[in-house]
Amino acid sequence: EAGVTQFPSHSVIEKGQTVTLRCDPISGHDNLYWYRRVMGKEIKFLLHFVKESKQDESGMPNNRFLAERTGGTYSTLKVQPAELEDSGVYFCASSQNQGPSSYNSPLHFGNGTRLTVT
Amino acid sequence: AQSVAQPEDQVNVAEGNPLTVKCTYSVSGNPYLFWYVQYPNRGLQFLLKYITGDNLVKGSYGFEAEFNKSQTSFHLKKPSALVSDSALYFCAVRGWGTGKLIFGQGTTLQVKP
């Protein structure tokens, strides 16, 4: 089975520009998560989709970040306009089950998108 | 609030020696605990988990972890380290009633020949 794939692997943009990150979860996985790791710090939760619905978006830093998952398949995370502090590695993860049975299921992670804002 | 702490930024061990990577957690209710490993330019790979039952859980690549409820710890261990174990290790907790993982800041394991 194909794993979680993320595009692009690297992105370098200038402050004020827009960037869109894409995540293709494992086929059939209803849960899709976005995480971010700023250099040397912990991996922070951004949001969680169940199919096309946002289950939890409590980790989204501000309204410059917009996540979508139209049709419940792939997801995009747009940053507009980008700021210097948005630099980091953005990870996407997916898992299969819904509800409480999903809580003991490990997440499957993509390789991440390294975003550099200059 | 749920949180995970990995008190060591880096752990250095010699090949063949036992290794321990420390993790403590704070969570309401029963914790679901996970360890992940990240190799350079790769995503996080699942190593093992504790949900319930035996406090010593075994995972991939010869790793194991010991759950200690009284000390709220979930340390990662391996009896004999390999150079290829050198990587970044993350501890994570999933609190009761939530699907998301809360991660620690990561510990770099360096195994020297």
Coordinates of N, CA and C in Angstrom, one line a residue:
Chain A
E1 N 0.8 -1.2 0.0 CA 0.0 0.0 0.0 C 0.9 1.2 0.0
A2 N 0.5 2.3 -0.8 CA 1.2 3.5 -0.8 C 1.1 4.2 0.6
G3 N 2.1 4.9 1.0 CA 2.1 5.6 2.2 C 1.5 7.0 2.1
V4 N 1.6 7.8 3.1 CA 1.2 9.2 3.1 C 2.2 9.9 2.2
T5 N 1.7 10.7 1.3 CA 2.6 11.5 0.4 C 2.3 12.9 0.6
Q6 N 3.4 13.7 0.6 CA 3.3 15.2 0.7 C 4.1 15.9 -0.4
F7 N 3.5 17.0 -0.8 CA 4.1 17.8 -1.9 C 4.0 19.3 -1.5
P8 N 5.0 20.1 -1.8 CA 6.3 19.6 -2.2 C 7.1 19.2 -1.0
S9 N 8.3 18.7 -1.2 CA 9.2 18.2 -0.1 C 9.9 19.5 0.5
H10 N 10.1 20.4 -0.3 CA 10.7 21.7 0.2 C 10.1 22.9 -0.5
S11 N 10.0 24.0 0.2 CA 9.4 25.2 -0.4 C 10.1 26.4 0.3
V12 N 10.7 27.3 -0.6 CA 11.3 28.5 -0.1 C 10.5 29.6 -0.7
I13 N 9.9 30.5 0.1 CA 9.1 31.6 -0.3 C 9.5 32.8 0.4
E14 N 9.1 34.0 -0.1 CA 9.4 35.2 0.6 C 8.2 35.6 1.5
K15 N 8.6 36.3 2.5 CA 7.5 36.8 3.4 C 6.4 37.6 2.6
G16 N 5.2 37.3 2.9 CA 4.1 37.9 2.2 C 3.5 37.1 1.1
Q17 N 4.3 36.1 0.6 CA 3.8 35.2 -0.5 C 2.9 34.1 0.1
T18 N 2.3 33.4 -0.8 CA 1.3 32.3 -0.5 C 2.0 31.0 -0.8
V19 N 1.7 30.0 0.0 CA 2.2 28.7 -0.3 C 1.1 27.7 0.0
T20 N 1.0 26.7 -0.8 CA 0.0 25.6 -0.6 C 0.7 24.3 -0.5
L21 N 0.4 23.6 0.6 CA 1.0 22.3 0.8 C -0.1 21.2 0.6
R22 N 0.3 20.1 0.1 CA -0.7 19.1 -0.2 C -0.3 17.8 0.5
C23 N -1.3 17.1 0.9 CA -1.1 15.8 1.5 C -2.1 14.8 0.9
D24 N -1.6 13.6 0.5 CA -2.4 12.5 0.1 C -2.3 11.4 1.1
P25 N -3.4 11.2 1.9 CA -3.3 10.1 2.9 C -3.3 8.7 2.3
I26 N -3.2 7.8 3.1 CA -3.3 6.4 2.7 C -4.8 6.2 2.3
S27 N -5.0 5.5 1.2 CA -6.3 5.3 0.7 C -7.2 4.6 1.7
G28 N -8.4 5.2 1.9 CA -9.3 4.6 2.9 C -9.2 5.1 4.3
H29 N -8.2 5.9 4.5 CA -8.0 6.5 5.9 C -8.9 7.7 6.0
D30 N -9.8 7.7 7.0 CA -10.8 8.8 7.2 C -10.1 9.9 8.0
N31 N -9.2 9.6 8.8 CA -8.6 10.6 9.7 C -7.3 11.2 9.0
L32 N -7.3 12.5 9.0 CA -6.1 13.2 8.4 C -5.7 14.3 9.4
Y33 N -4.4 14.3 9.7 CA -3.9 15.3 10.7 C -2.8 16.1 10.0
W34 N -2.8 17.4 10.4 CA -1.6 18.2 10.1 C -0.9 18.6 11.4
Y35 N 0.4 18.5 11.3 CA 1.3 18.8 12.4 C 2.4 19.8 11.8
R36 N 3.1 20.5 12.7 CA 4.2 21.3 12.4 C 5.3 21.2 13.4
R37 N 6.5 21.2 12.9 CA 7.7 21.2 13.8 C 8.5 22.4 13.5
V38 N 8.6 23.3 14.4 CA 9.6 24.5 14.2 C 10.9 24.0 14.8
M39 N 12.0 24.5 14.2 CA 13.3 24.0 14.4 C 13.6 23.7 15.9
G40 N 13.9 22.4 16.2 CA 14.3 22.0 17.5 C 13.3 21.9 18.6
K41 N 12.0 22.2 18.2 CA 11.0 22.2 19.2 C 10.0 21.0 18.9
E42 N 9.0 20.9 19.8 CA 8.1 19.7 19.7 C 7.3 19.8 18.4
I43 N 6.8 18.7 18.0 CA 5.8 18.6 16.9 C 4.5 19.0 17.4
K44 N 3.9 20.1 16.8 CA 2.7 20.6 17.3 C 1.5 20.3 16.4
F45 N 0.4 19.9 17.0 CA -0.8 19.6 16.3 C -1.4 20.9 15.7
L46 N -1.9 20.8 14.5 CA -2.6 21.9 13.8 C -4.0 21.6 13.7
L47 N -4.4 20.5 13.0 CA -5.8 20.2 12.9 C -6.0 18.8 12.5
H48 N -7.3 18.3 12.6 CA -7.7 17.0 12.4 C -9.0 17.0 11.5
F49 N -8.9 16.3 10.4 CA -10.1 16.0 9.6 C -10.6 14.6 9.8
V50 N -11.9 14.4 9.9 CA -12.5 13.1 9.7 C -13.3 13.2 8.4
K51 N -12.8 12.5 7.4 CA -13.3 12.6 6.1 C -13.2 14.1 5.7
E52 N -14.2 14.8 5.2 CA -14.1 16.1 4.8 C -14.3 17.2 5.9
S53 N -14.7 16.7 7.1 CA -15.1 17.6 8.2 C -13.9 17.9 9.1
K54 N -13.8 19.1 9.5 CA -12.8 19.5 10.5 C -13.3 19.1 11.9
Q55 N -12.6 18.1 12.5 CA -12.9 17.6 13.8 C -12.4 18.4 14.9
D56 N -11.2 18.9 14.7 CA -10.5 19.7 15.7 C -9.5 20.6 15.0
E57 N -9.7 21.9 15.1 CA -8.7 22.8 14.5 C -8.1 23.7 15.5
S58 N -8.1 23.2 16.8 CA -7.6 24.0 17.9 C -6.1 24.4 17.8
G59 N -5.4 23.8 17.0 CA -3.9 24.1 16.9 C -3.6 25.0 15.7
M60 N -4.5 25.4 15.0 CA -4.2 26.4 13.9 C -3.8 27.7 14.5
P61 N -2.6 28.2 14.1 CA -2.1 29.4 14.8 C -2.9 30.7 14.6
N62 N -3.4 30.9 13.4 CA -4.1 32.1 13.1 C -4.9 32.0 11.8
N63 N -5.6 33.0 11.4 CA -6.4 32.9 10.2 C -5.6 33.0 8.9
R64 N -4.3 33.1 9.0 CA -3.5 33.0 7.8 C -3.4 31.6 7.3
F65 N -3.8 30.6 8.1 CA -3.7 29.2 7.7 C -5.1 28.7 7.4
L66 N -5.2 28.1 6.2 CA -6.5 27.5 5.8 C -6.3 26.1 5.3
A67 N -7.0 25.2 5.9 CA -6.9 23.8 5.5 C -8.2 23.3 4.9
E68 N -8.1 22.5 3.9 CA -9.3 22.0 3.3 C -9.1 20.5 2.9
R69 N -10.2 19.8 2.8 CA -10.1 18.4 2.5 C -11.4 18.1 1.7
T70 N -11.5 18.6 0.5 CA -12.7 18.5 -0.3 C -12.8 17.0 -0.7
G71 N -14.0 16.5 -0.6 CA -14.2 15.1 -1.0 C -13.7 14.1 0.0
G72 N -13.0 14.5 1.0 CA -12.5 13.6 2.0 C -11.3 12.8 1.6
T73 N -10.6 13.2 0.5 CA -9.4 12.5 0.1 C -8.2 13.3 0.4
Y74 N -7.6 13.9 -0.5 CA -6.4 14.7 -0.2 C -6.7 16.0 0.5
S75 N -5.7 16.5 1.1 CA -5.9 17.8 1.9 C -4.9 18.8 1.4
T76 N -5.2 20.1 1.6 CA -4.3 21.2 1.3 C -4.2 22.1 2.5
L77 N -3.1 22.6 2.7 CA -2.9 23.6 3.8 C -2.2 24.8 3.2
K78 N -3.0 25.9 3.2 CA -2.5 27.1 2.5 C -2.1 28.1 3.6
V79 N -1.0 28.8 3.4 CA -0.5 29.8 4.3 C -0.5 31.1 3.4
Q80 N -1.3 32.1 3.9 CA -1.4 33.3 3.1 C -1.8 34.5 4.0
P81 N -0.9 35.5 4.1 CA 0.4 35.6 3.6 C 1.4 35.0 4.6
A82 N 2.5 34.4 4.1 CA 3.4 33.7 4.9 C 4.3 34.8 5.7
E83 N 4.6 34.4 6.9 CA 5.5 35.2 7.8 C 6.7 34.3 8.2
L84 N 7.7 35.0 8.7 CA 9.0 34.3 9.0 C 8.8 33.2 9.9
E85 N 7.9 33.4 10.9 CA 7.7 32.4 12.0 C 7.0 31.2 11.5
D86 N 6.5 31.2 10.2 CA 5.8 30.0 9.7 C 6.8 29.0 9.2
S87 N 8.1 29.3 9.2 CA 9.1 28.3 8.7 C 9.1 27.1 9.7
G88 N 9.3 26.0 9.0 CA 9.3 24.7 9.8 C 9.0 23.5 8.9
V89 N 8.8 22.4 9.5 CA 8.5 21.2 8.7 C 7.0 20.9 9.0
Y90 N 6.2 20.8 8.0 CA 4.8 20.5 8.1 C 4.6 19.0 7.8
F91 N 4.1 18.3 8.7 CA 3.8 16.9 8.6 C 2.3 16.6 8.4
C92 N 2.0 15.6 7.6 CA 0.6 15.1 7.5 C 0.6 13.7 7.9
A93 N -0.4 13.3 8.6 CA -0.6 11.9 9.0 C -2.0 11.4 8.8
S94 N -2.1 10.1 8.7 CA -3.5 9.6 8.5 C -3.7 8.3 9.3
S95 N -4.9 8.0 9.6 CA -5.2 6.7 10.3 C -6.6 6.3 9.9
Q96 N -6.9 5.1 10.1 CA -8.1 4.5 9.5 C -9.4 4.6 10.3
N97 N -9.4 4.3 11.5 CA -10.6 4.1 12.2 C -11.2 5.4 12.7
Q98 N -12.5 5.4 13.0 CA -13.1 6.6 13.6 C -13.5 6.3 15.0
G99 N -13.7 7.4 15.7 CA -14.2 7.3 17.1 C -13.1 6.7 18.0
P100 N -13.6 6.2 19.2 CA -12.7 5.7 20.2 C -11.7 4.6 19.7
S101 N -12.2 3.8 18.7 CA -11.3 2.7 18.2 C -10.1 3.3 17.5
S102 N -10.1 4.6 17.2 CA -9.0 5.2 16.5 C -7.9 5.6 17.5
Y103 N -8.3 5.7 18.8 CA -7.3 6.3 19.7 C -6.1 5.4 20.0
N104 N -6.2 4.1 19.8 CA -5.1 3.3 20.0 C -4.4 2.9 18.6
S105 N -4.8 3.5 17.6 CA -4.2 3.3 16.3 C -3.1 4.2 16.0
P106 N -1.9 3.7 15.6 CA -0.8 4.7 15.3 C -1.1 5.5 14.1
L107 N -0.5 6.7 14.0 CA -0.7 7.5 12.9 C 0.4 7.1 11.9
H108 N 0.1 7.2 10.6 CA 1.1 7.0 9.5 C 1.4 8.4 9.0
F109 N 2.7 8.7 9.0 CA 3.2 10.0 8.7 C 3.8 10.1 7.3
G110 N 3.6 11.2 6.6 CA 4.4 11.5 5.4 C 5.8 12.0 5.8
N111 N 6.6 12.3 4.7 CA 7.9 12.7 4.9 C 8.0 14.2 5.3
G112 N 6.9 14.9 5.2 CA 6.9 16.3 5.6 C 7.3 17.3 4.4
T113 N 6.9 18.5 4.6 CA 7.2 19.6 3.7 C 8.0 20.6 4.5
R114 N 9.3 20.8 4.1 CA 10.1 21.8 4.8 C 9.8 23.2 4.2
L115 N 9.2 24.1 5.0 CA 8.9 25.4 4.5 C 9.9 26.4 5.1
T116 N 10.5 27.2 4.2 CA 11.4 28.3 4.6 C 10.8 29.6 4.1
V117 N 10.6 30.5 5.0 CA 10.1 31.8 4.7 C 11.2 32.8 4.9
T118 N 11.6 33.5 3.8 CA 12.7 34.5 3.9 C 12.3 35.9 3.9
Chain B
A1 N -4.0 20.1 31.4 CA -3.5 20.1 30.0 C -2.6 18.9 29.8
Q2 N -2.7 18.4 28.6 CA -1.9 17.2 28.3 C -0.5 17.7 27.8
S3 N 0.5 17.0 28.2 CA 1.9 17.3 27.8 C 2.8 16.1 27.9
V4 N 3.9 16.3 27.2 CA 4.9 15.2 27.1 C 6.3 15.9 27.3
A5 N 7.2 15.4 28.1 CA 8.5 15.9 28.3 C 9.5 14.9 27.9
Q6 N 10.5 15.3 27.1 CA 11.7 14.5 26.9 C 12.9 15.3 27.4
P7 N 13.4 15.0 28.6 CA 14.3 15.9 29.2 C 15.7 16.0 28.6
E8 N 16.0 15.0 27.7 CA 17.3 15.0 27.1 C 17.2 15.4 25.6
D9 N 18.0 16.5 25.2 CA 18.0 16.8 23.8 C 18.8 15.8 23.0
Q10 N 19.8 15.2 23.6 CA 20.7 14.2 22.9 C 21.1 13.1 23.9
V11 N 21.2 11.9 23.4 CA 21.7 10.8 24.2 C 22.8 10.1 23.3
N12 N 23.9 9.9 23.9 CA 25.1 9.3 23.3 C 25.4 8.0 23.9
V13 N 25.5 7.0 23.1 CA 25.8 5.6 23.6 C 26.8 5.0 22.6
A14 N 27.6 4.0 23.1 CA 28.4 3.3 22.3 C 27.7 2.0 21.8
E15 N 28.0 1.7 20.5 CA 27.4 0.5 19.9 C 27.6 -0.7 20.8
G16 N 26.5 -1.5 21.0 CA 26.5 -2.6 21.8 C 26.1 -2.4 23.3
N17 N 26.1 -1.2 23.7 CA 25.6 -0.8 25.0 C 24.1 -0.6 25.1
P18 N 23.5 -0.8 26.2 CA 22.1 -0.5 26.3 C 21.8 1.0 26.2
L19 N 20.6 1.3 25.7 CA 20.2 2.7 25.6 C 18.9 2.9 26.3
T20 N 18.7 4.1 26.8 CA 17.4 4.6 27.3 C 17.2 6.0 26.9
V21 N 16.0 6.2 26.3 CA 15.5 7.6 26.0 C 14.3 7.9 26.9
K22 N 14.4 8.9 27.6 CA 13.4 9.2 28.7 C 12.2 10.0 28.2
C23 N 11.1 9.7 28.8 CA 9.8 10.4 28.5 C 8.9 10.4 29.7
T24 N 8.4 11.6 30.0 CA 7.4 11.6 31.0 C 6.2 12.4 30.5
Y25 N 5.0 12.1 31.0 CA 3.8 12.6 30.4 C 2.9 13.2 31.5
S26 N 1.9 14.0 31.1 CA 0.9 14.5 31.9 C -0.4 14.5 31.1
V27 N -1.4 13.7 31.6 CA -2.6 13.6 30.9 C -3.8 13.2 31.8
S28 N -5.0 13.7 31.5 CA -6.1 13.3 32.2 C -6.6 12.0 31.8
G29 N -7.0 11.1 32.7 CA -7.4 9.8 32.4 C -6.3 8.8 32.0
N30 N -6.7 7.7 31.4 CA -5.7 6.7 31.0 C -5.0 7.2 29.8
P31 N -3.7 7.1 29.8 CA -2.9 7.6 28.6 C -2.7 6.5 27.6
Y32 N -2.7 6.9 26.4 CA -2.3 6.1 25.3 C -0.9 6.6 24.8
L33 N 0.1 5.9 24.9 CA 1.5 6.3 24.8 C 2.2 5.7 23.5
F34 N 2.9 6.5 22.8 CA 3.5 6.1 21.6 C 5.0 6.5 21.5
W35 N 5.8 5.8 20.8 CA 7.1 6.2 20.4 C 7.2 6.2 18.9
Y36 N 7.8 7.2 18.3 CA 8.1 7.3 16.9 C 9.6 7.6 16.7
V37 N 10.1 7.2 15.6 CA 11.5 7.5 15.2 C 11.5 8.3 13.9
Q38 N 12.4 9.2 13.7 CA 12.5 9.9 12.5 C 14.0 9.9 12.0
Y39 N 14.1 9.3 10.8 CA 15.4 9.3 10.2 C 15.6 10.5 9.3
P40 N 16.8 10.9 9.0 CA 16.9 12.2 8.2 C 16.1 12.2 6.9
N41 N 15.4 13.3 6.7 CA 14.6 13.5 5.5 C 13.5 12.5 5.3
R42 N 13.1 11.9 6.4 CA 12.0 11.0 6.4 C 10.9 11.4 7.3
G43 N 9.7 10.8 7.2 CA 8.6 11.0 8.1 C 8.8 10.2 9.4
L44 N 7.9 10.4 10.3 CA 8.0 9.7 11.6 C 7.5 8.2 11.3
Q45 N 8.2 7.3 11.9 CA 7.8 5.9 11.8 C 7.4 5.4 13.2
F46 N 6.3 4.7 13.3 CA 5.8 4.2 14.5 C 6.7 3.1 15.0
L47 N 7.1 3.1 16.3 CA 7.9 2.1 16.9 C 7.1 1.2 17.8
L48 N 6.3 1.8 18.7 CA 5.6 0.9 19.7 C 4.5 1.8 20.4
K49 N 3.6 1.1 21.1 CA 2.6 1.8 21.8 C 2.2 1.1 23.1
Y50 N 1.8 1.9 24.1 CA 1.1 1.3 25.3 C -0.3 1.8 25.3
I51 N -1.2 0.8 25.4 CA -2.6 1.1 25.6 C -3.1 0.7 26.9
T52 N -2.9 -0.6 27.2 CA -3.3 -1.2 28.5 C -2.5 -2.5 28.6
G53 N -2.6 -3.1 29.8 CA -2.0 -4.4 30.0 C -0.6 -4.4 30.5
D54 N 0.3 -5.2 30.0 CA 1.6 -5.4 30.4 C 2.4 -4.1 30.4
N55 N 3.1 -3.7 31.4 CA 3.8 -2.4 31.4 C 5.0 -2.4 30.5
L56 N 5.5 -3.5 30.1 CA 6.6 -3.6 29.2 C 6.1 -4.0 27.8
V57 N 6.3 -3.0 26.9 CA 5.8 -3.3 25.5 C 7.0 -3.4 24.6
K58 N 6.8 -4.3 23.7 CA 7.9 -4.5 22.7 C 7.5 -4.0 21.3
G59 N 8.5 -3.4 20.6 CA 8.1 -2.8 19.3 C 9.1 -3.2 18.2
S60 N 9.2 -2.4 17.2 CA 10.0 -2.6 16.1 C 11.5 -2.5 16.4
Y61 N 12.3 -3.1 15.6 CA 13.8 -3.0 15.6 C 14.4 -3.3 17.0
G62 N 13.8 -4.1 17.8 CA 14.3 -4.5 19.1 C 14.1 -3.6 20.2
F63 N 13.3 -2.5 19.9 CA 13.0 -1.5 21.0 C 11.9 -2.0 21.9
E64 N 12.0 -1.5 23.1 CA 10.9 -1.8 24.1 C 10.7 -0.5 24.9
A65 N 9.6 -0.5 25.6 CA 9.4 0.7 26.5 C 8.6 0.2 27.7
E66 N 8.9 0.9 28.8 CA 8.3 0.5 30.1 C 7.4 1.6 30.6
F67 N 6.2 1.3 30.8 CA 5.2 2.2 31.3 C 5.2 2.2 32.8
N68 N 5.3 3.3 33.4 CA 5.3 3.4 34.9 C 4.3 4.5 35.3
K69 N 3.2 4.0 35.8 CA 2.1 4.9 36.1 C 2.4 5.8 37.2
S70 N 3.1 5.3 38.3 CA 3.3 6.1 39.4 C 4.3 7.3 39.1
Q71 N 5.2 7.0 38.2 CA 6.2 8.0 37.8 C 5.8 8.7 36.5
T72 N 4.7 8.4 36.0 CA 4.2 9.0 34.7 C 5.3 9.0 33.7
S73 N 5.9 7.9 33.5 CA 7.0 7.8 32.6 C 6.8 6.7 31.6
F74 N 7.4 6.8 30.4 CA 7.3 5.8 29.4 C 8.7 5.8 28.6
H75 N 9.7 5.3 29.3 CA 11.1 5.4 28.7 C 11.3 4.3 27.6
L76 N 12.0 4.7 26.6 CA 12.3 3.8 25.5 C 13.6 3.1 25.8
K77 N 13.7 1.8 25.5 CA 14.9 1.1 25.8 C 15.3 0.1 24.7
K78 N 16.6 -0.2 24.7 CA 17.1 -1.3 23.8 C 18.3 -1.9 24.5
P79 N 18.3 -3.2 24.5 CA 19.4 -3.8 25.3 C 20.8 -3.6 24.7
S80 N 20.9 -3.5 23.3 CA 22.1 -3.4 22.6 C 22.0 -2.5 21.4
A81 N 22.6 -1.3 21.5 CA 22.4 -0.3 20.5 C 23.2 -0.6 19.2
L82 N 22.6 -0.2 18.1 CA 23.3 -0.3 16.8 C 23.6 1.1 16.3
V83 N 24.6 1.3 15.5 CA 24.9 2.6 14.9 C 23.7 3.0 14.0
S84 N 23.0 2.1 13.4 CA 21.8 2.4 12.6 C 20.6 2.9 13.4
D85 N 20.7 2.8 14.7 CA 19.6 3.3 15.6 C 19.7 4.9 15.7
S86 N 20.8 5.4 15.3 CA 21.0 6.9 15.4 C 19.9 7.6 14.6
A87 N 19.1 8.4 15.3 CA 18.0 9.1 14.7 C 17.4 10.0 15.8
L88 N 16.3 10.6 15.4 CA 15.5 11.5 16.3 C 14.3 10.7 16.8
Y89 N 14.1 10.7 18.1 CA 13.0 9.9 18.7 C 12.0 10.8 19.4
F90 N 10.8 10.5 19.1 CA 9.7 11.3 19.7 C 8.8 10.5 20.5
C91 N 8.5 10.9 21.7 CA 7.4 10.3 22.6 C 6.1 11.1 22.4
A92 N 5.0 10.4 22.4 CA 3.7 11.1 22.2 C 2.7 10.5 23.1
V93 N 1.7 11.3 23.5 CA 0.6 10.8 24.3 C -0.7 11.2 23.6
R94 N -1.7 10.3 23.7 CA -3.0 10.6 23.2 C -3.9 10.5 24.4
G95 N -4.5 11.6 24.8 CA -5.3 11.7 26.0 C -6.7 11.0 25.7
W96 N -7.3 10.7 26.8 CA -8.6 10.1 26.8 C -9.6 11.0 26.0
G97 N -10.3 10.4 25.1 CA -11.3 11.1 24.4 C -10.9 12.0 23.3
T98 N -9.6 11.8 22.8 CA -9.2 12.7 21.8 C -8.4 11.8 20.8
G99 N -8.4 12.3 19.5 CA -7.7 11.5 18.5 C -6.3 12.0 18.2
K100 N -6.0 13.3 18.7 CA -4.7 13.8 18.3 C -3.6 13.4 19.3
L101 N -2.4 13.4 18.7 CA -1.2 13.1 19.5 C -0.6 14.4 20.0
I102 N -0.1 14.3 21.2 CA 0.7 15.4 21.8 C 2.2 14.9 21.9
F103 N 3.1 15.6 21.2 CA 4.5 15.1 21.1 C 5.4 15.9 22.1
G104 N 6.5 15.2 22.5 CA 7.6 15.8 23.1 C 8.5 16.5 22.1
Q105 N 9.5 17.1 22.6 CA 10.4 17.9 21.7 C 11.4 17.1 20.9
G106 N 11.5 15.8 21.2 CA 12.4 14.9 20.5 C 13.7 14.8 21.2
T107 N 14.3 13.6 21.1 CA 15.6 13.3 21.6 C 16.5 12.7 20.5
T108 N 17.6 13.3 20.2 CA 18.5 12.8 19.2 C 19.4 11.7 19.8
L109 N 19.3 10.5 19.3 CA 20.1 9.4 19.7 C 21.3 9.3 18.8
Q110 N 22.5 9.3 19.4 CA 23.7 9.1 18.6 C 24.4 7.9 19.1
V111 N 24.5 6.9 18.3 CA 25.2 5.6 18.6 C 26.6 5.6 17.9
K112 N 27.6 5.5 18.6 CA 29.0 5.6 18.0 C 29.6 4.2 18.0
P113 N 30.3 3.9 16.9 CA 31.0 2.6 16.8 C 32.0 2.3 17.9

